[in-house]
Amino acid sequence: MSDQHQSRPGGRTARVRADVLRAVDDLTTEQPLAQLTLAQVAERSGVHLGTLYRRWGTLDGLLLDAVAERLTTGSPIRDTGNLHADLEDYAHRVAEDLSGPDGQLLLRTLVAVRLGTRAELPPALTRRFDEMQALLDRARARGENPPTLQQVVDIVVAPLYTALLFGTTPADPATLVDRLMRLHPDQ
Amino acid sequence: MSDQHQSRPGGRTARVRADVLRAVDDLTTEQPLAQLTLAQVAERSGVHLGTLYRRWGTLDGLLLDAVAERLTTGSPIRDTGNLHADLEDYAHRVAEDLSGPDGQLLLRTLVAVRLGTRAELPPALTRRFDEMQALLDRARARGENPPTLQQVVDIVVAPLYTALLFGTTPADPATLVDRLMRLHPDQ
């Protein structure tokens, strides 16, 4: 009823988040990550420190949001109509992203933020799961028999993460996607 | 040549490690983990603080060694001669262990210690991989066509770890083992 006197919450919230994530990206190119503080991000973004604490909880929470956004923007899901090729492209990008510093930051902050807490996934990862689900839905609409989202995560994504964790050589992404596509329908 | 005047290095090293890991186990049942320090472990175990730093580097390194030892000792690999049943038993134990506080500690310290470093896996995990390899070798010797160790890790273990990371419901361990055992031989 008093809409005229307020910013729409979605709009302002999204704008604040964009300002903050841009400040994080700027600062992390200028200095070692280990020296970054929430106070610096507040100063650079012009957003109150209290707002950062309320919204992200910790520096790791903010870094997780920023790095998930950066990685998913840099590695969009391709949708060419050929599910096998699109999944292989996706698997290659995940493998490549995880082998770099941003991938390691993603894994480290995911663990720091989410273990033992009910913290939500960062929006970029939730969006990524939604996009993958949409890719699979379109394949089904074309008459294919696509795997489920959980099968994609378990068979293709999971081994790439644990290779990083155990320090082993990850399986070839193409092998992982072949394995997924040849799956017994009930598996 | 002066063996009489020295402890054998393997023996002393193993004894020191056992004393230290026992001290960690004692201390972590007595107080919150977040309050534990290397100095406390030195005092309780009677091992010099400098030795702890040289050997484990950080508190997380020591906790990783201790929790990996505790989990693998508590969940031994069963070898009944029925590979499918043994792998299913193993998968259930991994799923159960990862859902508890020790499993979360393992994941957190693995990430803290190993990301971006060349730190070795804790001995208990290396031993666990060796035991699993031996289980698979015995199946092959019986005339079966077992999966490789990497396939066991990628198909059964990896999805249980990433479910913890992404906060999703992990797949049923029996389903993961079925998937592994039905694998196309080249996959």
Coordinates of C-alpha atoms in Angstrom, one line a residue:
Chain A
M1 CA 0.0 0.0 0.0
S2 CA 3.0 2.3 0.5
D3 CA 5.0 0.9 -2.3
Q4 CA 5.9 4.3 -3.6
H5 CA 7.8 5.1 -0.5
Q6 CA 10.0 1.9 -0.5
S7 CA 12.5 0.4 -2.8
R8 CA 11.2 -3.0 -3.9
P9 CA 13.0 -5.4 -1.5
G10 CA 14.0 -7.8 -4.3
G11 CA 15.5 -5.0 -6.3
R12 CA 17.5 -3.4 -3.5
T13 CA 18.6 -6.7 -2.1
A14 CA 19.9 -7.8 -5.5
R15 CA 21.6 -4.5 -6.0
V16 CA 23.4 -4.7 -2.6
R17 CA 24.5 -8.2 -3.3
A18 CA 25.9 -7.2 -6.8
D19 CA 27.8 -4.3 -5.2
V20 CA 29.2 -6.5 -2.5
L21 CA 30.2 -9.4 -4.8
R22 CA 31.9 -6.9 -7.2
A23 CA 33.9 -5.5 -4.3
V24 CA 35.0 -9.0 -3.3
D25 CA 36.1 -9.7 -6.9
D26 CA 38.0 -6.4 -7.1
L27 CA 39.7 -6.9 -3.7
T28 CA 40.7 -10.5 -4.4
T29 CA 42.5 -9.5 -7.6
E30 CA 44.4 -6.9 -5.7
Q31 CA 45.7 -8.8 -2.6
P32 CA 46.1 -12.3 -1.2
L33 CA 42.8 -13.8 -0.2
A34 CA 44.1 -14.6 3.3
Q35 CA 44.4 -10.9 4.1
L36 CA 40.8 -10.1 3.1
T37 CA 38.4 -8.9 5.8
L38 CA 34.7 -8.1 5.9
A39 CA 35.6 -4.6 7.0
Q40 CA 37.5 -4.1 3.7
V41 CA 34.6 -5.4 1.7
A42 CA 32.2 -3.0 3.6
E43 CA 34.5 0.0 2.8
R44 CA 35.0 -0.9 -0.9
S45 CA 31.3 -1.7 -1.5
G46 CA 29.8 1.1 0.5
V47 CA 27.6 -1.5 2.3
H48 CA 27.4 -1.4 6.1
L49 CA 29.5 -4.0 7.9
G50 CA 26.4 -5.0 9.9
T51 CA 24.5 -5.7 6.7
L52 CA 27.4 -8.0 5.6
Y53 CA 27.3 -9.9 8.9
R54 CA 23.5 -10.3 8.8
R55 CA 23.4 -11.5 5.2
W56 CA 26.5 -13.7 4.9
G57 CA 27.4 -14.5 8.5
T58 CA 31.1 -14.9 8.0
L59 CA 33.8 -14.0 5.5
D60 CA 33.8 -17.6 4.3
G61 CA 30.0 -17.3 3.6
L62 CA 30.6 -14.2 1.5
L63 CA 33.5 -15.8 -0.3
L64 CA 31.4 -18.9 -1.1
D65 CA 28.7 -16.7 -2.6
A66 CA 31.2 -14.8 -4.7
V67 CA 33.2 -17.7 -6.0
A68 CA 30.1 -19.8 -6.8
E69 CA 28.8 -16.8 -8.8
R70 CA 32.1 -16.3 -10.6
L71 CA 32.5 -20.0 -11.5
T72 CA 29.0 -20.5 -12.7
T73 CA 29.0 -17.3 -14.7
G74 CA 32.3 -18.3 -16.3
S75 CA 31.2 -21.8 -17.1
P76 CA 27.6 -21.6 -18.4
I77 CA 25.7 -24.8 -19.1
R78 CA 25.5 -25.3 -22.9
D79 CA 22.3 -26.5 -24.4
T80 CA 22.8 -27.5 -28.0
G81 CA 20.1 -30.3 -28.1
N82 CA 22.7 -33.0 -27.9
L83 CA 22.6 -34.1 -24.2
H84 CA 25.6 -36.3 -24.3
A85 CA 27.8 -33.5 -25.8
D86 CA 26.3 -30.9 -23.5
L87 CA 27.0 -33.1 -20.4
E88 CA 30.6 -33.8 -21.6
D89 CA 31.2 -30.1 -22.1
Y90 CA 29.8 -29.5 -18.6
A91 CA 32.0 -32.2 -17.0
H92 CA 35.1 -30.8 -18.7
R93 CA 34.3 -27.4 -17.3
V94 CA 33.8 -28.7 -13.7
A95 CA 37.0 -30.6 -13.9
E96 CA 38.9 -27.6 -15.2
D97 CA 37.3 -25.2 -12.7
L98 CA 38.0 -27.5 -9.7
S99 CA 41.7 -27.8 -10.7
G100 CA 42.2 -24.0 -10.4
P101 CA 42.3 -21.7 -7.3
D102 CA 38.6 -20.7 -7.5
G103 CA 37.6 -24.4 -7.4
Q104 CA 39.7 -25.0 -4.3
L105 CA 38.2 -21.9 -2.7
L106 CA 34.7 -23.2 -3.6
L107 CA 35.4 -26.5 -1.9
R108 CA 37.1 -24.9 1.2
T109 CA 34.3 -22.4 1.8
L110 CA 31.5 -25.0 1.1
V111 CA 33.0 -27.1 3.8
A112 CA 33.6 -24.2 6.2
V113 CA 30.1 -22.8 5.8
R114 CA 27.9 -25.9 5.4
L115 CA 29.3 -28.6 7.7
G116 CA 27.3 -29.0 10.8
T117 CA 25.0 -26.1 9.9
R118 CA 21.8 -25.7 8.0
A119 CA 23.2 -22.9 5.9
E120 CA 21.7 -22.7 2.5
L121 CA 23.6 -23.4 -0.7
P122 CA 24.8 -20.2 -2.4
P123 CA 22.3 -18.9 -5.0
A124 CA 24.6 -19.7 -7.9
L125 CA 24.8 -23.4 -7.0
T126 CA 21.0 -23.6 -6.6
R127 CA 20.6 -21.9 -9.9
R128 CA 23.1 -24.3 -11.5
F129 CA 21.2 -27.4 -10.2
D130 CA 18.0 -25.8 -11.6
E131 CA 19.6 -25.2 -15.0
M132 CA 20.9 -28.8 -15.1
Q133 CA 17.4 -30.1 -14.3
A134 CA 16.0 -27.9 -17.1
L135 CA 18.6 -29.4 -19.5
L136 CA 17.5 -32.9 -18.5
D137 CA 13.8 -32.0 -18.8
R138 CA 14.3 -30.7 -22.4
A139 CA 16.0 -34.0 -23.3
R140 CA 13.0 -35.9 -22.0
A141 CA 10.7 -33.6 -23.9
R142 CA 12.7 -34.5 -27.1
G143 CA 11.9 -38.2 -26.4
E144 CA 15.3 -39.1 -24.8
N145 CA 15.6 -41.1 -21.6
P146 CA 17.9 -38.8 -19.6
P147 CA 19.5 -39.5 -16.2
T148 CA 18.2 -37.8 -13.1
L149 CA 19.9 -34.7 -11.6
Q150 CA 21.1 -36.9 -8.7
Q151 CA 22.7 -39.3 -11.1
V152 CA 24.5 -36.5 -12.9
V153 CA 25.8 -35.2 -9.5
D154 CA 26.7 -38.6 -8.2
I155 CA 28.3 -40.1 -11.3
V156 CA 29.9 -37.1 -13.0
V157 CA 30.4 -34.3 -10.4
A158 CA 31.2 -36.2 -7.2
P159 CA 34.3 -38.1 -8.5
L160 CA 35.8 -34.8 -9.6
Y161 CA 35.4 -33.3 -6.1
T162 CA 36.8 -36.3 -4.3
A163 CA 39.8 -36.5 -6.6
L164 CA 40.7 -33.0 -5.3
L165 CA 40.1 -34.2 -1.7
F166 CA 42.1 -37.4 -1.9
G167 CA 44.8 -36.0 -4.2
T168 CA 44.2 -38.7 -6.8
T169 CA 44.1 -38.2 -10.6
P170 CA 40.5 -37.5 -11.5
A171 CA 38.8 -39.8 -14.0
D172 CA 38.5 -38.5 -17.5
P173 CA 35.3 -36.4 -17.8
A174 CA 34.3 -38.1 -21.0
T175 CA 34.5 -41.5 -19.2
L176 CA 32.3 -40.3 -16.4
V177 CA 29.7 -39.0 -18.9
D178 CA 29.8 -42.3 -20.9
R179 CA 29.3 -44.1 -17.6
L180 CA 26.3 -41.9 -16.8
M181 CA 24.7 -42.3 -20.3
R182 CA 25.1 -46.1 -20.3
L183 CA 23.5 -46.5 -16.9
H184 CA 20.9 -49.1 -16.4
P185 CA 17.6 -47.2 -16.2
D186 CA 16.9 -48.4 -12.7
Q187 CA 20.3 -47.4 -11.3
Chain B
M1 CA 75.8 -51.2 14.7
S2 CA 74.8 -49.3 17.8
D3 CA 71.3 -50.7 17.8
Q4 CA 71.4 -51.5 21.5
H5 CA 71.8 -47.9 22.3
Q6 CA 68.8 -46.7 20.2
S7 CA 65.2 -47.4 20.0
R8 CA 64.5 -48.6 16.5
P9 CA 63.1 -45.5 14.6
G10 CA 60.0 -47.3 13.4
G11 CA 59.2 -48.5 16.9
R12 CA 59.7 -45.2 18.6
T13 CA 57.9 -43.2 15.9
A14 CA 55.0 -45.6 16.0
R15 CA 54.9 -45.4 19.8
V16 CA 55.0 -41.6 19.9
R17 CA 52.2 -41.4 17.3
A18 CA 50.1 -43.9 19.4
D19 CA 50.6 -41.8 22.5
V20 CA 49.6 -38.6 20.7
L21 CA 46.5 -40.0 19.0
R22 CA 45.4 -41.5 22.3
A23 CA 45.8 -38.0 24.0
V24 CA 43.7 -36.5 21.2
D25 CA 41.0 -39.0 21.6
D26 CA 40.9 -38.5 25.4
L27 CA 40.9 -34.7 25.1
T28 CA 38.2 -34.6 22.5
T29 CA 35.8 -36.6 24.7
E30 CA 36.5 -34.2 27.6
Q31 CA 36.0 -30.8 25.9
P32 CA 34.6 -29.2 22.8
L33 CA 36.9 -29.7 19.8
A34 CA 37.0 -26.0 19.1
Q35 CA 38.9 -25.4 22.3
L36 CA 41.6 -28.0 21.7
T37 CA 45.2 -26.8 21.2
L38 CA 48.5 -28.5 20.3
A39 CA 49.9 -27.4 23.6
Q40 CA 47.2 -29.4 25.4
V41 CA 48.0 -32.4 23.3
A42 CA 51.7 -32.0 24.1
E43 CA 51.0 -31.8 27.8
R44 CA 48.6 -34.8 27.9
S45 CA 50.8 -37.1 25.7
G46 CA 54.1 -36.1 27.2
V47 CA 55.4 -35.5 23.7
H48 CA 57.3 -32.2 23.0
L49 CA 55.3 -29.4 21.3
G50 CA 58.1 -29.1 18.7
T51 CA 57.7 -32.7 17.8
L52 CA 54.0 -32.2 17.2
Y53 CA 54.7 -29.3 14.9
R54 CA 57.4 -31.1 13.0
R55 CA 55.3 -34.2 12.5
W56 CA 51.8 -32.9 12.0
G57 CA 52.3 -29.2 11.0
T58 CA 49.0 -28.0 12.4
L59 CA 46.3 -29.0 14.8
D60 CA 44.1 -29.8 11.8
G61 CA 46.8 -32.1 10.5
L62 CA 46.9 -34.0 13.8
L63 CA 43.0 -34.1 14.1
L64 CA 42.9 -35.5 10.5
D65 CA 45.3 -38.3 11.5
A66 CA 43.4 -39.1 14.7
V67 CA 39.9 -39.1 13.2
A68 CA 41.0 -41.1 10.1
E69 CA 42.5 -43.7 12.5
R70 CA 39.4 -43.8 14.7
L71 CA 37.0 -44.1 11.8
T72 CA 38.9 -46.9 9.9
T73 CA 39.5 -48.8 13.1
G74 CA 35.8 -48.6 14.0
S75 CA 34.7 -49.6 10.5
P76 CA 37.0 -52.4 9.4
I77 CA 36.7 -53.8 5.8
R78 CA 34.9 -57.1 5.9
D79 CA 36.2 -59.9 3.7
T80 CA 33.7 -62.8 3.6
G81 CA 34.5 -63.9 0.0
N82 CA 31.3 -62.3 -1.3
L83 CA 32.5 -59.1 -2.9
H84 CA 29.1 -57.6 -3.5
A85 CA 28.1 -58.1 0.1
D86 CA 31.4 -56.9 1.4
L87 CA 31.2 -53.7 -0.7
E88 CA 27.6 -53.1 0.4
D89 CA 28.7 -53.5 4.1
Y90 CA 31.5 -51.0 3.4
A91 CA 29.3 -48.5 1.7
H92 CA 26.8 -48.6 4.6
R93 CA 29.6 -47.9 7.0
V94 CA 31.0 -45.0 5.0
A95 CA 27.5 -43.5 4.8
E96 CA 26.9 -44.0 8.5
D97 CA 30.4 -42.6 9.5
L98 CA 30.0 -39.6 7.3
S99 CA 26.6 -38.7 8.8
G100 CA 28.2 -38.4 12.3
P101 CA 30.5 -35.8 13.8
D102 CA 33.7 -37.7 13.1
G103 CA 32.8 -37.9 9.4
Q104 CA 32.3 -34.2 9.3
L105 CA 35.6 -33.6 11.1
L106 CA 37.3 -35.9 8.6
L107 CA 35.9 -33.9 5.7
R108 CA 36.7 -30.6 7.3
T109 CA 40.3 -31.5 8.2
L110 CA 40.9 -33.2 4.8
V111 CA 40.0 -30.0 3.1
A112 CA 42.0 -27.8 5.6
V113 CA 45.1 -29.9 5.3
R114 CA 45.2 -31.0 1.7
L115 CA 43.9 -28.2 -0.4
G116 CA 46.6 -26.3 -2.2
T117 CA 49.3 -28.3 -0.4
R118 CA 51.2 -31.5 -1.2
A119 CA 50.4 -32.9 2.3
E120 CA 50.2 -36.7 2.3
L121 CA 47.0 -38.5 3.1
P122 CA 46.8 -39.7 6.7
P123 CA 48.2 -43.2 7.2
A124 CA 44.7 -44.7 8.0
L125 CA 43.3 -43.6 4.7
T126 CA 46.3 -44.9 2.7
R127 CA 45.9 -48.2 4.6
R128 CA 42.2 -48.2 3.8
F129 CA 42.8 -47.8 0.1
D130 CA 45.4 -50.7 0.3
E131 CA 42.9 -52.9 2.1
M132 CA 40.2 -52.2 -0.5
Q133 CA 42.7 -53.0 -3.3
A134 CA 43.5 -56.3 -1.5
L135 CA 39.8 -57.1 -1.3
L136 CA 39.5 -56.5 -5.1
D137 CA 42.6 -58.6 -5.8
R138 CA 41.3 -61.5 -3.9
A139 CA 38.0 -61.4 -5.8
R140 CA 40.0 -61.4 -9.0
A141 CA 42.0 -64.4 -7.8
R142 CA 38.7 -66.2 -7.1
G143 CA 37.9 -65.7 -10.8
E144 CA 35.5 -62.7 -10.4
N145 CA 35.8 -59.6 -12.6
P146 CA 36.0 -56.9 -9.8
P147 CA 35.9 -53.1 -10.4
T148 CA 39.0 -51.1 -10.0
L149 CA 39.8 -49.2 -6.8
Q150 CA 39.2 -45.9 -8.6
Q151 CA 35.7 -47.1 -9.7
V152 CA 34.9 -48.0 -6.0
V153 CA 35.9 -44.6 -4.9
D154 CA 34.3 -42.7 -7.8
I155 CA 31.0 -44.6 -7.9
V156 CA 30.4 -45.6 -4.2
V157 CA 32.4 -43.3 -2.0
A158 CA 32.3 -40.0 -3.9
P159 CA 28.5 -39.5 -3.9
L160 CA 28.4 -40.0 -0.1
Y161 CA 31.0 -37.2 0.4
T162 CA 29.3 -34.8 -2.0
A163 CA 25.8 -35.4 -0.4
L164 CA 27.4 -34.0 2.8
L165 CA 28.9 -31.1 0.9
F166 CA 25.7 -30.1 -1.1
G167 CA 23.3 -31.0 1.8
T168 CA 21.4 -33.4 -0.4
T169 CA 20.0 -36.8 0.6
P170 CA 22.7 -39.4 -0.2
A171 CA 21.8 -42.2 -2.6
D172 CA 21.1 -45.5 -0.9
P173 CA 24.5 -47.4 -0.4
A174 CA 23.0 -50.6 -1.9
T175 CA 22.0 -48.7 -5.1
L176 CA 25.6 -47.3 -5.4
V177 CA 27.1 -50.8 -5.1
D178 CA 24.6 -52.3 -7.5
R179 CA 25.6 -49.5 -10.0
L180 CA 29.3 -50.4 -9.5
M181 CA 28.8 -54.1 -9.9
R182 CA 26.7 -53.7 -13.1
L183 CA 29.3 -51.4 -14.6
H184 CA 30.2 -52.0 -18.2
P185 CA 33.7 -53.6 -18.1
D186 CA 35.3 -50.7 -20.0
Q187 CA 33.7 -48.0 -17.8

